[in-house]
CSV table of C-alpha atoms in Angstrom, one decimal:
chain,number,residue,atom,x,y,z
A,1,UNK,CA,36.0,139.9,150.5
A,2,UNK,CA,34.9,137.0,148.9
A,3,UNK,CA,35.0,136.8,145.4
A,4,UNK,CA,32.3,137.3,143.0
A,5,UNK,CA,31.0,134.0,141.4
A,6,UNK,CA,30.5,134.6,137.9
A,7,UNK,CA,29.5,133.0,134.8
A,8,UNK,CA,30.0,134.2,131.1
A,9,UNK,CA,27.1,133.7,128.8
A,10,UNK,CA,28.3,133.2,124.9
A,11,UNK,CA,31.9,132.0,124.4
A,12,UNK,CA,32.4,133.8,120.9
A,13,UNK,CA,35.5,136.3,120.0
A,14,UNK,CA,35.2,139.0,121.9
A,15,UNK,CA,34.6,136.9,125.4
A,16,UNK,CA,37.8,134.7,124.5
A,17,UNK,CA,39.9,137.8,123.5
A,18,UNK,CA,38.9,139.9,126.4
A,19,UNK,CA,36.6,138.7,128.8
A,20,UNK,CA,38.5,135.7,129.6
A,21,UNK,CA,41.8,137.2,130.1
A,22,UNK,CA,40.1,140.1,132.3
A,23,UNK,CA,38.6,137.7,134.6
A,24,UNK,CA,41.4,135.9,134.8
A,25,UNK,CA,43.5,138.8,136.2
A,26,UNK,CA,40.7,140.0,138.7
A,27,UNK,CA,41.0,139.2,142.4
A,28,UNK,CA,37.1,140.2,142.4
A,29,UNK,CA,35.9,137.3,140.5
A,30,UNK,CA,35.8,133.3,140.6
A,31,UNK,CA,35.2,132.6,136.7
A,32,UNK,CA,32.9,129.4,137.5
A,33,UNK,CA,30.9,128.5,134.9
A,34,UNK,CA,30.3,129.3,131.1
A,35,UNK,CA,27.0,128.8,128.8
A,36,UNK,CA,27.5,128.9,125.2
A,37,UNK,CA,25.6,127.0,122.4
A,38,UNK,CA,28.9,126.2,120.6
A,39,UNK,CA,32.0,126.5,122.7
A,40,UNK,CA,33.3,125.5,126.3
A,41,UNK,CA,36.6,126.7,128.1
A,42,UNK,CA,38.9,124.1,129.5
A,43,UNK,CA,38.5,123.2,133.2
A,44,UNK,CA,35.6,125.1,133.5
A,45,UNK,CA,32.3,123.7,134.0
A,46,UNK,CA,30.5,124.4,130.4
A,47,UNK,CA,26.4,124.3,129.7
A,48,UNK,CA,24.5,125.1,126.3
A,49,UNK,CA,22.3,127.3,127.8
A,50,UNK,CA,21.8,129.7,130.8
A,51,UNK,CA,18.8,127.5,131.7
A,52,UNK,CA,21.0,124.5,132.1
A,53,UNK,CA,23.4,126.3,134.1
A,54,UNK,CA,20.9,127.6,136.5
A,55,UNK,CA,19.6,123.9,136.9
A,56,UNK,CA,22.9,122.6,137.8
A,57,UNK,CA,23.1,123.7,141.2
A,58,UNK,CA,26.1,125.5,140.8
A,59,UNK,CA,26.4,128.6,143.2
A,60,UNK,CA,26.3,132.0,141.3
A,61,UNK,CA,26.2,135.7,142.0
A,62,UNK,CA,26.5,137.1,138.5
A,63,UNK,CA,26.7,136.7,134.8
A,64,UNK,CA,28.5,138.9,132.1
A,65,UNK,CA,26.4,138.4,129.0
A,66,UNK,CA,28.7,138.2,125.8
A,67,UNK,CA,25.9,136.7,123.0
A,68,UNK,CA,25.0,139.1,120.0
A,69,UNK,CA,22.2,141.5,121.0
A,70,UNK,CA,19.5,139.3,118.9
A,71,UNK,CA,17.7,137.2,122.1
A,72,UNK,CA,19.9,138.5,124.7
A,73,UNK,CA,17.0,140.4,126.2
A,74,UNK,CA,15.4,136.9,127.4
A,75,UNK,CA,18.5,135.9,128.7
A,76,UNK,CA,19.3,138.5,130.7
A,77,UNK,CA,15.8,138.8,132.2
A,78,UNK,CA,16.1,135.0,133.1
A,79,UNK,CA,19.4,135.5,135.1
A,80,UNK,CA,17.6,138.9,136.3
A,81,UNK,CA,14.8,136.6,137.9
A,82,UNK,CA,17.2,134.1,139.1
A,83,UNK,CA,18.7,137.0,141.3
A,84,UNK,CA,21.9,137.4,139.6
A,85,UNK,CA,23.5,140.7,138.8
A,86,UNK,CA,23.9,141.2,135.2
A,87,UNK,CA,27.1,143.0,132.9
A,88,UNK,CA,25.9,143.2,129.2
A,89,UNK,CA,28.7,143.4,126.6
A,90,UNK,CA,28.0,146.1,124.0
A,91,UNK,CA,25.4,147.1,122.3
A,92,UNK,CA,23.6,146.3,125.6
A,93,UNK,CA,20.8,145.0,123.6
A,94,UNK,CA,18.7,144.9,120.3
A,95,UNK,CA,16.8,147.9,121.4
A,96,UNK,CA,16.5,150.8,123.5
A,97,UNK,CA,13.2,149.3,124.9
A,98,UNK,CA,14.7,146.4,125.7
A,99,UNK,CA,17.6,147.5,127.9
A,100,UNK,CA,14.8,150.2,129.8
A,101,UNK,CA,12.9,146.8,130.6
A,102,UNK,CA,15.9,145.1,131.8
A,103,UNK,CA,16.5,148.2,134.0
A,104,UNK,CA,12.9,148.0,135.5
A,105,UNK,CA,13.4,144.4,136.2
A,106,UNK,CA,16.8,144.8,137.8
A,107,UNK,CA,15.8,147.7,140.3
A,108,UNK,CA,12.6,145.4,140.8
A,109,UNK,CA,14.6,142.6,141.9
A,110,UNK,CA,17.4,144.4,143.7
A,111,UNK,CA,20.2,143.2,141.3
A,112,UNK,CA,23.0,145.6,139.6
A,113,UNK,CA,22.6,145.9,135.8
A,114,UNK,CA,25.6,147.1,134.1
A,115,UNK,CA,25.8,148.3,130.4
A,116,UNK,CA,29.1,148.4,129.4
A,117,UNK,CA,31.1,150.5,127.1
A,118,UNK,CA,34.5,149.1,126.6
A,119,UNK,CA,35.9,152.4,124.7
A,120,UNK,CA,34.9,154.5,127.8
A,121,UNK,CA,37.1,152.6,130.1
A,122,UNK,CA,40.2,153.4,127.7
A,123,UNK,CA,43.2,155.2,129.6
A,124,UNK,CA,42.5,158.6,127.6
A,125,UNK,CA,39.2,159.0,128.0
A,126,UNK,CA,38.7,160.4,131.4
A,127,UNK,CA,41.5,163.0,131.1
A,128,UNK,CA,39.9,164.1,127.5
A,129,UNK,CA,36.7,164.6,129.7
A,130,UNK,CA,38.4,166.6,131.9
A,131,UNK,CA,40.1,168.9,129.8
A,132,UNK,CA,37.4,169.3,127.3
A,133,UNK,CA,35.2,170.8,130.5
A,134,UNK,CA,37.4,173.7,130.7
A,135,UNK,CA,37.6,174.6,127.0
A,136,UNK,CA,35.4,176.3,124.2
A,137,UNK,CA,34.5,173.7,121.5
A,138,UNK,CA,34.3,175.0,118.1
A,139,UNK,CA,33.9,171.7,116.3
A,140,UNK,CA,33.9,168.1,116.3
A,141,UNK,CA,34.9,165.6,113.8
A,142,UNK,CA,34.9,161.8,114.2
A,143,UNK,CA,36.6,159.1,112.2
A,144,UNK,CA,36.2,155.2,112.6
A,145,UNK,CA,37.1,153.6,109.9
A,146,UNK,CA,38.5,150.1,109.7
A,147,UNK,CA,38.5,146.6,107.8
A,148,UNK,CA,35.1,144.5,109.0
A,149,UNK,CA,37.2,141.4,107.4
A,150,UNK,CA,39.6,141.9,109.9
A,151,UNK,CA,38.0,142.5,113.2
A,152,UNK,CA,34.6,140.4,112.5
A,153,UNK,CA,35.7,137.5,110.5
A,154,UNK,CA,32.3,135.0,109.9
A,155,UNK,CA,30.4,136.8,112.2
A,156,UNK,CA,26.9,137.0,110.2
A,157,UNK,CA,24.8,138.0,113.0
A,158,UNK,CA,26.2,141.7,112.7
A,159,UNK,CA,24.8,141.8,109.1
A,160,UNK,CA,21.2,140.8,110.5
A,161,UNK,CA,18.5,143.2,112.1
A,162,UNK,CA,19.9,144.5,115.5
A,163,UNK,CA,23.5,143.5,114.5
A,164,UNK,CA,24.2,147.1,113.8
A,165,UNK,CA,26.4,146.8,110.6
A,166,UNK,CA,29.3,149.2,110.8
A,167,UNK,CA,27.1,150.9,114.0
A,168,UNK,CA,28.9,147.9,116.0
A,169,UNK,CA,32.4,149.6,116.0
A,170,UNK,CA,30.4,153.3,115.5
A,171,UNK,CA,29.1,152.9,118.9
A,172,UNK,CA,32.3,152.6,120.7
A,173,UNK,CA,32.6,156.3,118.7
A,174,UNK,CA,29.4,157.2,120.2
A,175,UNK,CA,30.0,156.1,123.7
A,176,UNK,CA,33.3,157.8,123.7
A,177,UNK,CA,32.1,161.3,122.3
A,178,UNK,CA,28.9,161.1,125.0
A,179,UNK,CA,31.5,160.6,127.4
A,180,UNK,CA,34.2,163.2,126.7
A,181,UNK,CA,31.9,165.9,125.5
A,182,UNK,CA,30.3,168.4,128.2
A,183,UNK,CA,26.6,168.6,126.4
A,184,UNK,CA,24.3,165.9,125.1
A,185,UNK,CA,24.5,165.1,121.5
A,186,UNK,CA,21.6,164.9,119.0
A,187,UNK,CA,21.6,163.7,115.6
A,188,UNK,CA,20.5,165.8,112.6
A,189,UNK,CA,20.8,164.0,109.7
A,190,UNK,CA,22.5,160.4,108.4
A,191,UNK,CA,23.4,158.6,105.4
A,192,UNK,CA,23.4,155.2,105.8
A,193,UNK,CA,24.9,152.7,103.2
A,194,UNK,CA,23.6,148.9,103.0
A,195,UNK,CA,25.3,146.7,100.8
A,196,UNK,CA,22.7,145.2,98.3
A,197,UNK,CA,23.0,141.7,99.6
A,198,UNK,CA,22.9,142.8,103.4
A,199,UNK,CA,20.8,143.9,106.3
A,200,UNK,CA,22.8,146.2,108.0
A,201,UNK,CA,25.0,149.2,107.0
A,202,UNK,CA,28.5,148.9,106.0
A,203,UNK,CA,29.3,152.6,106.1
A,204,UNK,CA,27.2,155.6,107.8
A,205,UNK,CA,27.6,159.5,108.1
A,206,UNK,CA,26.5,161.4,110.8
A,207,UNK,CA,25.9,164.8,111.2
A,208,UNK,CA,25.2,165.9,114.9
A,209,UNK,CA,25.0,168.9,117.3
A,210,UNK,CA,24.5,169.9,121.0
A,211,UNK,CA,22.5,172.1,123.0
A,212,UNK,CA,25.0,175.1,121.6
A,213,UNK,CA,24.9,173.8,117.9
A,214,UNK,CA,28.5,172.9,117.8
A,215,UNK,CA,28.9,171.3,114.3
A,216,UNK,CA,29.8,167.3,115.0
A,217,UNK,CA,30.4,165.0,112.4
A,218,UNK,CA,31.0,161.2,112.0
A,219,UNK,CA,32.3,158.8,109.6
A,220,UNK,CA,31.9,155.1,110.1
A,221,UNK,CA,33.5,152.8,107.5
A,222,UNK,CA,33.8,149.3,107.5
A,223,UNK,CA,35.7,149.1,104.3
A,224,UNK,CA,39.1,150.7,105.3
A,225,UNK,CA,42.1,148.1,103.9
A,226,UNK,CA,44.6,150.5,104.9
A,227,UNK,CA,45.8,152.3,108.3
A,228,UNK,CA,42.9,151.7,110.8
A,229,UNK,CA,41.3,155.2,112.6
A,230,UNK,CA,39.9,155.5,115.6
A,231,UNK,CA,40.0,159.0,116.3
A,232,UNK,CA,38.2,162.2,117.4
A,233,UNK,CA,39.2,165.6,116.4
A,234,UNK,CA,38.0,168.3,118.5
A,235,UNK,CA,39.0,171.7,117.4
A,236,UNK,CA,38.7,174.1,120.5
A,237,UNK,CA,39.0,178.1,120.7
A,238,UNK,CA,42.2,177.2,122.5
A,239,UNK,CA,44.1,174.5,120.3
A,240,UNK,CA,43.2,171.1,119.0
A,241,UNK,CA,42.6,168.1,120.8
A,242,UNK,CA,42.9,164.5,119.8
A,243,UNK,CA,41.7,161.5,120.7
A,244,UNK,CA,43.1,158.4,119.1
A,245,UNK,CA,44.0,154.8,119.4
A,246,UNK,CA,40.0,154.2,120.2
A,247,UNK,CA,40.5,156.2,123.3
A,248,UNK,CA,44.3,154.8,124.2
A,249,UNK,CA,46.1,157.9,123.3
A,250,UNK,CA,45.6,162.1,123.8
A,251,UNK,CA,47.1,165.1,121.8
A,252,UNK,CA,46.8,168.3,123.2
A,253,UNK,CA,47.6,171.5,121.3
A,254,UNK,CA,49.7,169.1,118.5
A,255,UNK,CA,51.6,167.5,121.8
A,256,UNK,CA,50.9,163.8,122.8
A,257,UNK,CA,50.0,163.9,126.4
A,258,UNK,CA,48.8,160.5,126.5
A,259,UNK,CA,49.7,157.4,124.3
A,260,UNK,CA,48.1,154.3,126.5
A,261,UNK,CA,49.4,151.8,123.3
A,262,UNK,CA,47.4,148.8,123.2
A,263,UNK,CA,43.8,149.3,125.0
A,264,UNK,CA,43.9,146.3,127.3
A,265,UNK,CA,43.2,147.9,130.4
A,266,UNK,CA,39.6,148.4,129.0
A,267,UNK,CA,38.1,145.1,130.0
A,268,UNK,CA,40.0,145.0,133.7
A,269,UNK,CA,38.5,148.7,134.0
A,270,UNK,CA,35.0,147.7,133.4
A,271,UNK,CA,35.0,144.4,135.3
A,272,UNK,CA,36.6,146.4,138.4
A,273,UNK,CA,33.5,148.9,137.7
A,274,UNK,CA,31.5,146.1,138.1
A,275,UNK,CA,32.1,144.8,141.2
A,276,UNK,CA,32.1,148.1,142.6
A,277,UNK,CA,28.4,148.2,141.4
A,278,UNK,CA,27.6,144.8,142.8
A,279,UNK,CA,29.1,145.4,146.3
A,280,UNK,CA,27.5,148.6,146.4
A,281,UNK,CA,24.2,147.7,145.4
A,282,UNK,CA,23.9,150.4,142.0
A,283,UNK,CA,23.6,149.8,138.6
A,284,UNK,CA,25.0,151.7,136.0
A,285,UNK,CA,22.7,152.0,132.3
A,286,UNK,CA,23.9,155.0,130.3
A,287,UNK,CA,22.0,154.7,127.0
A,288,UNK,CA,23.0,157.4,125.0
A,289,UNK,CA,25.1,155.6,122.4
A,290,UNK,CA,22.5,153.5,121.7
A,291,UNK,CA,19.7,156.0,121.5
A,292,UNK,CA,22.1,157.9,118.7
A,293,UNK,CA,22.2,154.7,116.8
A,294,UNK,CA,18.4,154.4,117.2
A,295,UNK,CA,18.1,157.8,115.8
A,296,UNK,CA,20.1,157.1,112.9
A,297,UNK,CA,18.2,154.2,111.5
A,298,UNK,CA,15.3,156.3,112.3
A,299,UNK,CA,16.2,159.9,110.7
A,300,UNK,CA,19.0,158.6,108.1
A,301,UNK,CA,18.5,158.6,104.6
A,302,UNK,CA,19.4,154.8,103.1
A,303,UNK,CA,21.4,154.2,99.8
A,304,UNK,CA,22.1,150.9,98.1
A,305,UNK,CA,25.9,150.0,97.8
A,306,UNK,CA,27.9,146.8,96.2
A,307,UNK,CA,27.4,143.8,97.6
A,308,UNK,CA,29.5,142.7,100.3
A,309,UNK,CA,31.1,139.0,101.1
A,310,UNK,CA,34.0,138.0,103.2
């Protein structure tokens, strides 16, 4: 089977750290080009924009969009119009409406659209989902706390409208929770902490529930300078379940059953799934995590906190 000829659009930190290595190890793809305003890759044809790439004559089947969400809708629309399959880095767009429009456009054009959630591809996610399907869940506590200076240095776009602030990592937690928990989640209330000099929150406290009125809390914070936390604690009638390390590890009743260590399998798994979608003529666009973030901005109370600078 011929490899899928793919280009990366937006060669930033996440593309260099995750997308390039994953594509380099995959037999499903041939990385034929890069389109990025401020970067290029050695020995790969590079262009400033997708339009320049499309006008170059390079044969192409798909694009992986790694640009910030602001402005991504127009780029994805152009790729779909050119008959290309499209993979979207998370968050898939600046708004729910934008991504729904892309899904409609992809369906009309007959190409695949994949709104990817890398945390869902971590090794303990599916085992946790299967386990919790057979347990009685009493409560859930999500703790996702990290140091923004360590993980997002110099990325000013994340502090702008549609950059989402602390929800950039927080949406990873929501993507995991909406996958492993057996019922749909609903936001009841939120408190969002905005630095005085920023347009996006640095911390958020969420209160959620599901159709069974299960109490679910989420604590997102970008000011954690100590041990980093990417954990989902699930209290069940049968005993505690802990998904930790961002979905790489699973403990059941206090005993570790999966310890995936680092989560380098996430992006290879995402690209394997995208290849299946392309070859099967299907799309995968689950917006549950993005809808919860949108609900938090709509329902949340805003409070001002001290200014933030790197």
